[in-house]
Tab-separated table of C-alpha atoms in Angstrom:
chain	number	residue	atom	x	y	z
D	1169	MET	CA	-23.629	-19.170	0.371
D	1170	ASN	CA	-25.301	-15.907	-0.627
D	1171	LEU	CA	-24.806	-13.463	-3.523
D	1172	PRO	CA	-22.383	-11.130	-1.693
D	1173	ASN	CA	-20.157	-14.088	-0.800
D	1174	LEU	CA	-20.303	-15.357	-4.391
D	1175	LEU	CA	-19.205	-11.911	-5.609
D	1176	SER	CA	-16.275	-12.026	-3.179
D	1177	LEU	CA	-15.336	-15.473	-4.508
D	1178	LEU	CA	-15.551	-14.100	-8.058
D	1179	ARG	CA	-13.088	-11.368	-7.024
D	1180	LEU	CA	-10.730	-14.028	-5.682
D	1181	VAL	CA	-10.868	-15.777	-9.066
D	1182	MET	CA	-10.114	-12.461	-10.815
D	1183	VAL	CA	-6.799	-12.065	-8.937
D	1184	PRO	CA	-4.731	-14.425	-11.138
D	1185	VAL	CA	-6.724	-13.328	-14.191
D	1186	PHE	CA	-5.570	-9.741	-13.650
D	1187	ALA	CA	-1.896	-10.786	-13.445
D	1188	MET	CA	-2.113	-12.973	-16.543
D	1189	VAL	CA	-3.814	-10.238	-18.554
D	1190	PHE	CA	-1.472	-7.490	-17.292
D	1191	PHE	CA	1.635	-9.324	-18.517
D	1192	ARG	CA	0.209	-10.499	-21.842
D	1193	ASP	CA	2.187	-9.603	-24.928
D	1194	ASP	CA	-0.612	-7.511	-26.357
D	1195	PRO	CA	-0.624	-3.749	-26.957
D	1196	ASN	CA	-4.019	-3.519	-25.225
D	1197	ALA	CA	-3.107	-5.745	-22.265
D	1198	HIS	CA	-3.070	-2.871	-19.759
D	1199	TYR	CA	-6.531	-1.743	-20.863
D	1200	TRP	CA	-7.875	-5.264	-20.416
D	1201	ALA	CA	-6.142	-5.553	-17.040
D	1202	ALA	CA	-7.666	-2.243	-15.957
D	1203	GLY	CA	-11.055	-3.640	-17.022
D	1204	VAL	CA	-10.552	-6.735	-14.845
D	1205	TYR	CA	-9.519	-4.497	-11.957
D	1206	ALA	CA	-12.535	-2.224	-12.478
D	1207	LEU	CA	-14.857	-5.241	-12.548
D	1208	ALA	CA	-13.335	-6.444	-9.272
D	1209	PHE	CA	-13.807	-3.002	-7.742
D	1210	PHE	CA	-17.451	-2.813	-8.807
D	1211	THR	CA	-18.183	-6.316	-7.508
D	1212	ASP	CA	-16.708	-5.148	-4.197
D	1213	ILE	CA	-19.113	-2.213	-4.108
D	1214	ALA	CA	-22.009	-4.443	-5.169
D	1215	ASP	CA	-21.385	-7.169	-2.600
D	1216	GLY	CA	-21.151	-4.629	0.222
D	1217	TRP	CA	-24.311	-2.845	-0.850
D	1218	ILE	CA	-26.266	-6.089	-1.319
D	1219	ALA	CA	-25.061	-7.496	2.016
D	1220	ARG	CA	-26.086	-4.367	3.920
D	1221	HIS	CA	-29.271	-3.585	1.985
D	1222	PHE	CA	-30.674	-7.129	2.148
D	1223	ASN	CA	-29.225	-8.007	5.554
D	1224	GLN	CA	-26.972	-10.713	4.095
D	1225	ILE	CA	-23.874	-9.921	6.146
D	1226	THR	CA	-22.238	-13.173	7.187
D	1227	ARG	CA	-19.144	-14.070	9.172
D	1228	LEU	CA	-17.750	-15.726	6.042
D	1229	GLY	CA	-18.402	-12.560	4.037
D	1230	ARG	CA	-16.643	-10.423	6.632
D	1231	ILE	CA	-13.553	-12.532	5.962
D	1232	LEU	CA	-13.911	-13.223	2.217
D	1233	ASP	CA	-14.616	-9.621	1.203
D	1234	PRO	CA	-11.481	-8.012	2.665
D	1235	LEU	CA	-9.381	-11.039	1.671
D	1236	ALA	CA	-10.450	-10.681	-1.963
D	1237	ASP	CA	-9.836	-6.923	-1.842
D	1238	LYS	CA	-6.383	-7.270	-0.321
D	1239	LEU	CA	-5.261	-10.033	-2.662
D	1240	MET	CA	-6.433	-8.086	-5.715
D	1241	THR	CA	-4.782	-4.877	-4.565
D	1242	LEU	CA	-1.558	-6.688	-3.646
D	1243	THR	CA	-1.518	-8.351	-7.063
D	1244	VAL	CA	-2.074	-5.041	-8.848
D	1245	ILE	CA	0.627	-3.251	-6.870
D	1246	LEU	CA	3.050	-6.150	-7.423
D	1247	CYS	CA	2.386	-6.106	-11.161
D	1248	ILE	CA	2.936	-2.358	-11.508
D	1249	THR	CA	6.109	-2.673	-9.418
D	1250	ILE	CA	7.443	-5.542	-11.529
D	1251	ALA	CA	6.665	-3.451	-14.614
D	1252	GLY	CA	8.858	-0.677	-13.139
D	1253	ILE	CA	6.009	1.836	-12.781
D	1254	ILE	CA	6.385	2.359	-9.023
D	1255	PRO	CA	9.310	1.766	-6.620
D	1256	VAL	CA	9.696	-1.472	-4.667
D	1257	TRP	CA	9.380	0.298	-1.299
D	1258	ALA	CA	5.703	0.969	-2.105
D	1259	VAL	CA	4.979	-2.770	-2.204
D	1260	VAL	CA	6.880	-3.268	1.044
D	1261	VAL	CA	4.867	-0.553	2.808
D	1262	PHE	CA	1.591	-1.906	1.410
D	1263	PHE	CA	2.473	-5.489	2.347
D	1264	LEU	CA	3.497	-4.563	5.904
D	1265	LYS	CA	0.298	-2.566	6.404
D	1266	GLU	CA	-1.809	-5.475	5.132
D	1267	LEU	CA	0.159	-7.945	7.246
D	1268	LEU	CA	-0.564	-5.877	10.355
D	1269	MET	CA	-4.245	-5.670	9.394
D	1270	GLY	CA	-4.390	-9.417	8.845
D	1271	ILE	CA	-2.689	-10.226	12.128
D	1272	GLY	CA	-4.983	-7.796	13.935
D	1273	ALA	CA	-8.067	-9.354	12.360
D	1274	LEU	CA	-6.874	-12.854	13.265
D	1275	VAL	CA	-6.179	-11.838	16.877
D	1276	MET	CA	-9.560	-10.166	17.159
D	1277	TYR	CA	-11.329	-13.145	15.596
D	1278	ARG	CA	-9.648	-15.561	17.998
D	1279	ARG	CA	-10.220	-13.400	21.076
D	1280	MET	CA	-13.691	-12.101	20.314
D	1281	ASP	CA	-14.984	-14.473	17.628
D	1282	ASP	CA	-15.553	-11.486	15.334
D	1283	VAL	CA	-13.745	-8.885	13.244
D	1284	ILE	CA	-14.246	-5.149	12.842
D	1285	SER	CA	-16.407	-4.126	9.917
D	1286	SER	CA	-14.952	-1.754	7.381
D	1287	ASN	CA	-15.325	1.939	8.164
D	1288	TRP	CA	-15.605	5.003	5.941
D	1289	LEU	CA	-11.845	5.646	5.987
D	1290	GLY	CA	-11.139	2.061	5.001
D	1291	LYS	CA	-13.615	2.376	2.138
D	1292	ALA	CA	-12.110	5.719	1.068
D	1293	SER	CA	-8.672	4.129	1.201
D	1294	THR	CA	-9.816	1.244	-0.988
D	1295	GLY	CA	-11.416	3.652	-3.455
D	1296	GLY	CA	-8.391	5.934	-3.526
D	1297	PHE	CA	-6.036	3.024	-4.000
D	1298	PHE	CA	-8.209	1.723	-6.829
D	1299	VAL	CA	-8.145	5.078	-8.632
D	1300	VAL	CA	-4.377	5.449	-8.280
D	1301	CYS	CA	-3.568	1.865	-9.259
D	1302	ALA	CA	-6.042	1.895	-12.157
D	1303	ALA	CA	-4.430	5.099	-13.445
D	1304	LEU	CA	-0.979	3.529	-13.170
D	1305	VAL	CA	-2.179	0.397	-14.987
D	1306	LEU	CA	-3.816	2.452	-17.747
D	1307	PHE	CA	-0.911	4.890	-18.111
D	1308	PRO	CA	2.264	2.867	-17.463
D	1309	GLN	CA	4.385	5.514	-19.205
D	1310	ILE	CA	3.569	8.115	-16.517
D	1311	PRO	CA	6.732	9.865	-15.292
D	1312	SER	CA	8.318	8.065	-12.363
D	1313	THR	CA	8.062	11.086	-10.066
D	1314	TRP	CA	4.305	11.381	-10.648
D	1315	ALA	CA	3.798	7.648	-10.156
D	1316	THR	CA	5.703	7.809	-6.862
D	1317	VAL	CA	3.684	10.816	-5.666
D	1318	LEU	CA	0.396	9.121	-6.580
D	1319	ILE	CA	1.230	5.832	-4.872
D	1320	SER	CA	2.584	7.706	-1.832
D	1321	CYS	CA	-0.745	9.529	-1.440
D	1322	ALA	CA	-2.651	6.253	-1.742
D	1323	LEU	CA	-0.349	4.627	0.820
D	1324	ALA	CA	-0.782	7.540	3.222
D	1325	LEU	CA	-4.540	7.038	3.039
D	1326	THR	CA	-4.200	3.295	3.700
D	1327	ILE	CA	-1.956	3.967	6.703
D	1328	ALA	CA	-4.549	6.427	8.029
D	1329	ALA	CA	-7.144	3.653	7.636
D	1330	LEU	CA	-4.864	1.266	9.546
D	1331	ILE	CA	-4.603	3.756	12.394
D	1332	SER	CA	-8.387	4.169	12.466
D	1333	TYR	CA	-8.825	0.384	12.685
D	1334	VAL	CA	-6.306	0.168	15.535
D	1335	VAL	CA	-8.235	2.863	17.407
D	1336	GLN	CA	-11.517	1.044	16.717
D	1337	TYR	CA	-9.992	-2.248	17.910
D	1338	LEU	CA	-8.747	-0.653	21.132
D	1339	GLN	CA	-12.207	0.833	21.744
D	1340	VAL	CA	-13.823	-2.582	21.278
D	1341	CYS	CA	-11.306	-4.144	23.683
D	1342	ALA	CA	-11.948	-1.432	26.276
D	1343	HIS	CA	-15.704	-1.919	25.924
D	1344	LYS	CA	-15.361	-5.709	26.353
D	1345	ARG	CA	-13.365	-5.184	29.565
D	1346	GLU	CA	-16.090	-2.932	30.942
D	1347	LEU	CA	-18.776	-5.577	30.514
D	1348	PRO	CA	-19.568	-7.714	33.589
């Protein structure tokens, strides 16, 4: 177990903490929840940087890191949907996209004993989704139309990331077939 993996585990622990804080009966609950979410986001950046900079990338980390990210983001989007900030269809789209990503990663892991590393579009998608969701957590009174536009833009970016991962997966499969 190395520091990047410990940071990913910390993010996993923060998932239920975010939900509990978000729904607290406290006038500052959304600020505290945004703080938990921001801490999770910064630990994500830190674990990736540490893993790459100090050559501590592990197979476990390549599974734990995206799992922690996806569970945190799913929890945040579920909470802001339950609170009536964004429409239910946004959660459905996000969940289906993540389900496809998870199935793809599982198939790749079973077939090739590895998974694709995150790419720049995936990282941009994660960052964009964080900014949008953090804004919606901090400003729950935002007009519904604006909230829908913001989450739609974030979802479009995540779908673009999904497409880029599918292309990358197909390229890896083609390369494996070319090998003797």
